[in-house]
Coordinates of C-alpha atoms and ligand atoms in Angstrom, one line a residue:
V1 CA 0.0 0.0 0.0
L2 CA 2.8 2.4 0.8
S3 CA 4.5 2.0 -2.5
L4 CA 1.1 2.4 -4.3
A5 CA 0.5 5.6 -2.2
N6 CA 4.0 6.9 -3.2
E7 CA 3.4 6.1 -6.9
L8 CA 0.1 7.9 -6.7
R9 CA 1.7 10.9 -5.0
T10 CA 4.1 11.2 -7.9
R11 CA 1.4 10.9 -10.5
F12 CA -0.8 13.2 -8.6
S13 CA 1.8 16.0 -8.8
A14 CA 2.4 15.3 -12.5
V15 CA -1.2 15.4 -13.5
R16 CA -2.0 18.5 -11.4
D17 CA 1.0 20.3 -12.9
Q18 CA -0.1 19.4 -16.4
T19 CA -3.4 21.2 -15.9
E20 CA -1.6 24.3 -14.9
A21 CA 0.8 24.0 -17.9
L22 CA -2.3 23.9 -20.2
A23 CA -3.7 27.0 -18.6
A24 CA -0.4 28.8 -18.5
P25 CA -0.7 30.5 -22.0
L26 CA -4.2 31.9 -21.0
S27 CA -4.8 35.2 -19.4
A28 CA -7.3 35.6 -16.5
E29 CA -9.7 37.1 -19.1
D30 CA -9.4 34.1 -21.4
Q31 CA -10.0 31.8 -18.5
A32 CA -13.3 33.3 -17.4
I33 CA -15.3 33.0 -20.7
Q34 CA -18.1 30.5 -21.4
S35 CA -18.8 30.8 -25.1
M36 CA -21.8 28.4 -25.2
P37 CA -23.6 26.2 -22.6
D38 CA -21.4 23.2 -23.4
V39 CA -18.2 25.1 -22.8
S40 CA -16.8 25.7 -19.3
P41 CA -14.3 28.4 -18.5
T42 CA -10.7 27.3 -17.9
K43 CA -10.9 28.7 -14.4
W44 CA -13.9 26.6 -13.7
H45 CA -12.1 23.4 -14.9
R46 CA -9.1 24.2 -12.7
A47 CA -11.5 24.7 -9.7
H48 CA -13.9 21.8 -10.4
T49 CA -11.1 19.2 -10.7
T50 CA -9.8 20.5 -7.3
W51 CA -13.4 20.3 -5.8
F52 CA -13.5 16.6 -6.9
F53 CA -10.4 15.8 -4.8
E54 CA -11.6 18.0 -1.9
T55 CA -15.1 16.5 -1.9
F56 CA -14.4 12.8 -2.5
V57 CA -10.9 12.3 -1.1
V58 CA -10.0 15.0 1.5
L59 CA -13.2 15.9 3.4
P60 CA -14.6 12.4 4.0
H61 CA -11.2 11.0 5.1
L62 CA -8.9 13.6 6.7
P63 CA -10.3 13.9 10.3
D64 CA -9.7 17.7 10.8
A65 CA -10.4 18.8 7.2
E66 CA -12.7 21.7 6.6
P67 CA -13.9 23.0 3.2
H68 CA -11.4 25.5 1.7
D69 CA -14.3 27.9 1.0
P70 CA -17.9 27.0 1.9
A71 CA -19.2 28.5 -1.4
F72 CA -17.0 26.3 -3.6
G73 CA -19.1 23.2 -3.1
F74 CA -22.0 25.1 -4.8
L75 CA -19.9 26.8 -7.5
F76 CA -17.8 23.9 -8.6
N77 CA -20.0 20.8 -8.4
S78 CA -20.6 19.7 -12.0
Y79 CA -23.5 17.2 -11.9
Y80 CA -23.4 15.2 -8.6
E81 CA -26.9 15.3 -7.2
T82 CA -25.8 13.1 -4.3
V83 CA -23.6 15.9 -2.9
G84 CA -26.1 18.7 -3.1
A85 CA -27.2 21.8 -5.0
R86 CA -25.0 23.6 -7.6
H87 CA -24.7 26.6 -9.8
P88 CA -26.4 26.2 -13.2
R89 CA -24.0 25.0 -15.9
P90 CA -24.9 27.6 -18.5
Q91 CA -23.9 30.4 -16.1
R92 CA -20.4 29.3 -15.3
G93 CA -19.0 32.2 -17.4
L94 CA -20.7 34.8 -15.2
I95 CA -18.6 34.0 -12.1
S96 CA -15.9 36.6 -11.9
R97 CA -15.0 35.6 -8.3
P98 CA -13.1 33.6 -7.1
S99 CA -10.4 35.1 -9.3
C100 CA -7.9 33.0 -11.1
S101 CA -5.3 33.6 -8.4
E102 CA -7.8 32.5 -5.7
V103 CA -8.5 29.3 -7.7
A104 CA -4.7 28.8 -7.9
D105 CA -4.6 29.1 -4.1
Y106 CA -7.4 26.6 -3.8
R107 CA -5.5 24.1 -6.0
V108 CA -2.4 24.5 -3.8
A109 CA -4.3 24.1 -0.6
V110 CA -6.1 20.9 -1.7
D111 CA -2.9 19.5 -3.2
R112 CA -1.3 19.8 0.2
R113 CA -4.2 18.0 1.9
V114 CA -4.2 15.1 -0.7
A115 CA -0.4 14.7 -0.2
E116 CA -0.9 14.7 3.6
L117 CA -3.6 12.0 3.3
L118 CA -1.3 9.8 1.1
D119 CA 1.5 10.3 3.6
R120 CA -0.8 9.2 6.4
I121 CA -2.3 6.3 4.5
D122 CA -1.1 3.6 7.0
E123 CA -3.2 5.2 9.7
F124 CA -6.4 3.8 8.0
D125 CA -7.8 0.3 8.0
D126 CA -7.4 -1.8 4.8
T127 CA -10.9 -1.0 3.4
T128 CA -10.4 2.7 3.8
Q129 CA -6.9 2.6 2.4
E130 CA -8.3 0.9 -0.7
E131 CA -11.1 3.4 -1.0
I132 CA -8.8 6.4 -0.7
L133 CA -6.3 5.1 -3.2
G134 CA -9.1 4.2 -5.6
L135 CA -10.6 7.7 -5.3
V136 CA -7.3 9.4 -5.9
E137 CA -6.8 7.2 -9.0
L138 CA -10.3 8.1 -10.2
G139 CA -9.6 11.8 -9.5
L140 CA -6.5 11.7 -11.7
H141 CA -8.3 10.2 -14.6
H142 CA -11.1 12.7 -14.0
E143 CA -8.6 15.6 -14.1
Q144 CA -7.1 14.2 -17.4
Q145 CA -10.6 14.2 -18.9
H146 CA -10.8 17.9 -17.9
Q147 CA -7.4 18.6 -19.4
E148 CA -8.8 17.6 -22.8
L149 CA -11.9 19.7 -22.1
I150 CA -9.8 22.7 -21.3
L151 CA -8.3 22.5 -24.8
M152 CA -11.5 21.9 -26.7
D153 CA -13.4 24.5 -24.7
I154 CA -10.7 27.3 -25.1
K155 CA -10.6 26.6 -28.8
H156 CA -14.3 27.5 -29.0
V157 CA -13.8 30.5 -26.7
L158 CA -11.0 31.9 -28.9
S159 CA -12.8 31.1 -32.1
I160 CA -15.6 33.5 -31.1
N161 CA -13.2 36.4 -31.0
P162 CA -13.2 38.2 -34.3
T163 CA -9.4 38.7 -34.1
E164 CA -9.0 34.9 -34.2
P165 CA -6.3 34.7 -31.5
A166 CA -4.2 31.5 -31.3
Y167 CA -3.9 29.5 -28.1
R168 CA -0.2 29.5 -28.6
T169 CA 2.3 30.7 -31.2
G170 CA 5.5 29.2 -32.6
F171 CA 4.6 25.6 -32.9
D172 CA 6.2 24.0 -36.0
R173 CA 3.6 21.8 -37.7
L174 CA 5.0 18.8 -39.5
E175 CA 4.0 19.0 -43.2
V176 CA 2.9 15.7 -44.9
D177 CA 1.8 16.6 -48.4
T178 CA 0.2 13.4 -49.6
S179 CA -2.1 10.8 -48.2
E180 CA -2.7 7.5 -50.0
P181 CA -6.2 6.4 -50.6
A182 CA -7.6 4.5 -47.7
G183 CA -7.0 0.7 -47.6
W184 CA -9.1 -1.7 -45.8
T185 CA -8.3 -4.1 -42.9
S186 CA -10.6 -7.1 -42.9
H187 CA -11.9 -9.2 -40.0
D188 CA -13.6 -12.6 -40.3
G189 CA -16.1 -11.9 -37.6
G190 CA -17.3 -14.5 -35.1
I191 CA -17.5 -14.3 -31.4
V192 CA -15.0 -11.7 -29.9
R193 CA -14.5 -10.4 -26.4
I194 CA -14.6 -6.7 -25.7
G195 CA -14.5 -4.5 -22.6
H196 CA -11.9 -4.0 -19.9
D197 CA -10.7 -7.0 -17.9
A198 CA -11.1 -6.5 -14.2
G199 CA -7.7 -6.4 -12.5
E200 CA -5.9 -5.2 -15.6
G201 CA -5.2 -1.6 -14.4
F202 CA -7.5 1.3 -14.3
S203 CA -10.7 1.6 -16.3
F204 CA -13.9 3.6 -15.9
D205 CA -16.9 1.5 -14.9
N206 CA -18.5 1.9 -18.3
E207 CA -15.7 -0.2 -20.0
T208 CA -16.8 -3.3 -17.9
P209 CA -17.8 -6.1 -17.8
R210 CA -15.7 -7.7 -20.5
H211 CA -18.1 -9.8 -22.5
D212 CA -18.7 -11.7 -25.8
V213 CA -20.1 -10.0 -28.9
L214 CA -20.9 -11.7 -32.2
L215 CA -19.5 -9.8 -35.3
Q216 CA -20.3 -10.4 -38.9
P217 CA -17.3 -10.3 -41.3
F218 CA -16.4 -6.7 -41.9
E219 CA -13.7 -4.3 -43.2
I220 CA -12.5 -1.1 -41.5
A221 CA -10.5 1.7 -43.2
D222 CA -6.8 1.8 -42.3
R223 CA -6.8 5.6 -42.0
L224 CA -9.1 8.4 -41.0
V225 CA -11.4 10.3 -43.4
T226 CA -9.4 13.4 -44.6
C227 CA -10.3 17.0 -45.3
G228 CA -9.8 16.1 -49.0
D229 CA -12.3 13.3 -48.7
W230 CA -14.7 15.8 -47.0
L231 CA -14.2 18.4 -49.7
G232 CA -15.4 15.7 -52.2
F233 CA -18.5 15.2 -50.2
M234 CA -19.2 19.0 -50.1
A235 CA -18.5 19.3 -53.8
D236 CA -21.1 16.6 -54.4
R237 CA -23.6 18.7 -52.4
G238 CA -23.5 16.2 -49.6
Y239 CA -24.9 18.8 -47.2
H240 CA -27.9 19.3 -49.5
Q241 CA -29.0 15.8 -50.3
P242 CA -31.6 14.8 -47.7
T243 CA -31.5 11.1 -48.7
L244 CA -28.0 10.9 -47.2
W245 CA -29.1 12.0 -43.8
L246 CA -30.8 10.6 -40.7
S247 CA -34.0 12.5 -40.1
D248 CA -32.7 14.1 -36.8
G249 CA -29.5 15.0 -38.6
W250 CA -31.2 16.7 -41.6
H251 CA -33.3 18.7 -39.2
H252 CA -30.3 19.7 -37.2
I253 CA -28.1 20.8 -40.2
C254 CA -31.0 22.8 -41.7
G255 CA -31.6 24.5 -38.4
A256 CA -28.0 25.2 -37.7
A257 CA -27.3 26.1 -41.4
W258 CA -24.2 23.8 -41.5
D259 CA -22.5 23.2 -44.8
S260 CA -19.0 22.4 -43.6
P261 CA -17.1 21.0 -40.5
G262 CA -16.8 23.1 -37.4
Y263 CA -14.2 25.9 -37.5
W264 CA -14.2 25.9 -41.3
F265 CA -14.8 29.2 -43.2
A266 CA -14.3 30.3 -46.7
V267 CA -11.9 33.2 -47.5
D268 CA -12.1 34.3 -51.2
G269 CA -13.5 30.9 -52.1
E270 CA -10.8 29.0 -50.3
W271 CA -11.6 26.9 -47.2
H272 CA -9.7 27.9 -44.0
V273 CA -9.7 26.4 -40.6
F274 CA -9.3 27.8 -37.1
T275 CA -6.9 25.8 -35.0
L276 CA -5.3 26.3 -31.6
D277 CA -2.3 27.7 -33.6
G278 CA -4.6 30.2 -35.4
V279 CA -6.1 30.2 -38.9
R280 CA -4.7 28.5 -42.0
P281 CA -5.9 27.0 -45.2
V282 CA -7.6 23.6 -44.9
D283 CA -5.0 20.9 -45.6
P284 CA -6.6 18.1 -47.7
A285 CA -4.3 15.4 -46.4
E286 CA -5.2 16.0 -42.7
P287 CA -8.0 14.0 -41.0
V288 CA -11.2 16.0 -40.9
V289 CA -12.2 17.1 -37.4
H290 CA -15.1 18.8 -35.6
V291 CA -17.9 16.8 -37.4
S292 CA -21.0 15.7 -35.6
H293 CA -22.3 12.1 -35.6
Y294 CA -25.0 13.2 -38.0
E295 CA -22.4 14.5 -40.5
A296 CA -20.1 11.4 -40.0
D297 CA -23.1 9.1 -40.7
A298 CA -24.1 11.0 -43.8
F299 CA -20.6 11.1 -45.2
A300 CA -20.3 7.3 -44.7
R301 CA -23.5 6.7 -46.6
W302 CA -22.3 9.0 -49.4
A303 CA -19.1 7.0 -49.5
G304 CA -20.9 3.7 -49.9
A305 CA -19.8 2.6 -46.4
R306 CA -20.9 3.0 -42.8
L307 CA -19.5 3.8 -39.4
P308 CA -17.9 1.0 -37.5
T309 CA -19.7 -0.4 -34.4
E310 CA -17.7 0.1 -31.2
A311 CA -17.1 -3.7 -31.0
E312 CA -15.6 -3.7 -34.5
W313 CA -13.4 -0.7 -33.7
E314 CA -12.1 -2.3 -30.4
T315 CA -11.5 -5.7 -32.1
V316 CA -9.2 -4.3 -34.7
A317 CA -7.5 -1.8 -32.3
A318 CA -6.9 -4.3 -29.5
G319 CA -3.7 -5.7 -31.0
D320 CA -2.1 -2.2 -31.6
A321 CA 0.0 -0.1 -29.2
V322 CA -1.7 3.0 -27.8
E323 CA 0.6 5.6 -29.4
G324 CA 0.2 8.7 -31.5
P325 CA 0.5 12.4 -31.0
L326 CA -1.3 12.5 -27.7
V327 CA -0.5 15.3 -25.3
G328 CA 2.7 14.6 -23.3
E329 CA 4.4 16.1 -20.4
D330 CA 5.0 19.4 -22.3
P331 CA 1.6 20.2 -23.7
Q332 CA 3.0 23.1 -25.7
A333 CA 5.1 20.6 -27.8
A334 CA 2.1 18.5 -28.9
P335 CA 0.5 19.1 -32.3
L336 CA -3.0 19.8 -30.8
H337 CA -4.5 19.2 -34.2
P338 CA -4.9 15.9 -36.2
T339 CA -2.0 15.2 -38.6
A340 CA -1.8 13.5 -42.0
T341 CA -0.1 10.2 -42.5
S342 CA 1.5 8.7 -45.6
D343 CA 2.2 5.4 -43.8
S344 CA 0.5 2.1 -44.7
G345 CA -1.3 -0.4 -42.4
L346 CA -3.8 0.5 -39.7
Q347 CA -3.1 4.2 -38.9
Q348 CA -4.2 7.0 -36.7
L349 CA -6.1 5.0 -34.0
Y350 CA -5.0 7.4 -31.2
G351 CA -3.8 11.0 -31.0
H352 CA -5.7 12.6 -33.9
V353 CA -9.5 12.5 -33.6
W354 CA -12.1 10.7 -31.5
Q355 CA -13.8 8.4 -34.0
W356 CA -17.6 8.2 -34.2
T357 CA -19.1 4.7 -34.1
S358 CA -22.6 3.7 -34.9
S359 CA -23.1 2.4 -31.3
P360 CA -25.5 4.0 -28.8
Y361 CA -23.9 4.6 -25.4
V362 CA -25.5 2.0 -23.2
G363 CA -24.3 -0.2 -20.4
Y364 CA -22.6 -3.5 -21.3
P365 CA -24.3 -6.7 -20.2
G366 CA -24.0 -7.0 -16.4
F367 CA -23.0 -3.3 -16.0
T368 CA -23.7 -1.8 -12.6
T369 CA -22.8 1.6 -11.1
A370 CA -20.9 2.1 -7.8
E371 CA -22.8 3.1 -4.6
G372 CA -23.0 6.8 -3.8
A373 CA -21.9 9.9 -5.6
V374 CA -19.2 8.2 -7.6
G375 CA -21.9 6.0 -9.2
E376 CA -23.1 9.2 -11.0
Y377 CA -19.8 9.4 -12.9
N378 CA -20.9 7.5 -16.1
G379 CA -24.0 5.4 -15.8
K380 CA -26.6 8.2 -15.7
F381 CA -25.5 9.5 -19.1
M382 CA -26.5 6.3 -20.9
S383 CA -29.3 7.8 -22.9
N384 CA -29.3 9.6 -26.3
Q385 CA -25.5 9.6 -26.7
I386 CA -23.2 7.9 -29.2
V387 CA -19.9 6.2 -28.5
L388 CA -16.6 7.5 -29.9
R389 CA -13.4 5.5 -29.8
G390 CA -9.7 6.1 -29.9
G391 CA -8.3 9.3 -28.4
C392 CA -7.5 12.7 -30.0
C393 CA -4.8 15.3 -30.3
A394 CA -6.0 16.9 -27.0
T395 CA -6.1 13.6 -25.1
P396 CA -3.3 13.3 -22.4
A397 CA -0.9 10.5 -23.0
G398 CA -1.7 7.6 -20.7
H399 CA -5.4 8.5 -20.5
T400 CA -6.8 6.3 -23.3
R401 CA -6.8 2.6 -24.2
P402 CA -8.5 0.3 -26.7
T403 CA -11.5 -0.2 -24.4
Y404 CA -12.1 3.5 -23.6
R405 CA -15.6 4.6 -24.3
N406 CA -16.1 8.3 -25.0
F407 CA -19.6 9.6 -25.6
F408 CA -21.3 12.7 -26.8
P409 CA -24.8 13.6 -28.1
P410 CA -25.0 13.1 -31.9
H411 CA -25.3 16.8 -32.8
T412 CA -22.2 17.9 -31.0
R413 CA -18.9 18.7 -32.7
W414 CA -16.9 21.1 -30.5
M415 CA -14.8 18.2 -29.3
F416 CA -12.1 16.8 -31.7
S417 CA -14.4 14.3 -33.4
G418 CA -13.8 12.7 -36.8
L419 CA -14.3 9.3 -38.4
R420 CA -12.9 6.2 -40.1
L421 CA -15.2 4.1 -42.4
A422 CA -16.2 0.5 -42.1
R423 CA -18.2 -1.8 -44.4
D424 CA -19.6 -5.3 -44.5
A425 CA -17.3 -7.8 -46.0
A426 CA -18.2 -8.6 -49.6
Ligands
FE2_1 FE1 -15.9 16.6 -14.0

């Protein structure tokens, strides 16, 4: 237990520091804005991840612990009904106080308390030790999820500014001029096992239990759909052919007047894209990103293919290493945008875009939620959302795995979402 506590203490510092490194290029003004209800201010993410440790790790376990500030439980609870009332999500951008520096103080204070708890771990009985260590582990993976949210949310915030400011400057993007046409990886189908094995390291509850699934023979594209592919869809009036679209999707794109991916806009007839490094012309070789499930589904139909199911995706991905341009220790050195590939074989599983599947987000057979507040983490969102697989250019290294189930409503696209195609075997 002591070595596990020590290891967690080291990882705790690293993960907490990485959040601060992501926020470092942002001014206090940048960090306060909420540009739409789905987006949370950077300052809120920094405080909420701290609230998670304070509420679930420190206060219930450290005997003399008091809340850092009695108002923070109301301001920084995201969605946990079990722990009480909270400030409305769409109004997070109206909170000018606490200031960024007061949030920084909050982080330091809670960091000290978590470290103290881990130092004193041997004062607790076995069950409590296990509970504390499990909650710290969960808190770290929770904070890594919010690190990705910080990047996707600030991208939206900055994109609203008519001066189109970049999150950072000076990053040298690797140029890959060509991308080969997609090839196909085939699978014979049959009974396969998917989901996370209990005892094989950390997973969220929604990745379990591991279970059997029957697959028909299928093929899956060995690379992601590119901007060049997407320009073909647009040129063929893909956004204007109702027969390509799900009914909900057609209504959504008509209402939202979408005719291109998120963050695309035309300048003198040429498509440009807003990125965390600022605006530049669309690169046809790069994977397309910021498309909704509706758009991904329509594109796949137009291409004579379909989206993979999550079981198909996991089955082909399971043998491959989890690697790619994920966000490492120095976030400012990561591409923070999907990159093209000219390599052959199964490519771009991780570190580029979250890949839409055709699978609704529901519990696996035998799925149960934990008792208490932590049981609200995943299970209660299993309605009207779609699973995405992989991991994107904003995902922290070490945070994703083949069994990881991300999920979003089908009309959303402010996260780094893209697609790879699949089809039934001939
Ligand atoms: Fe959260």
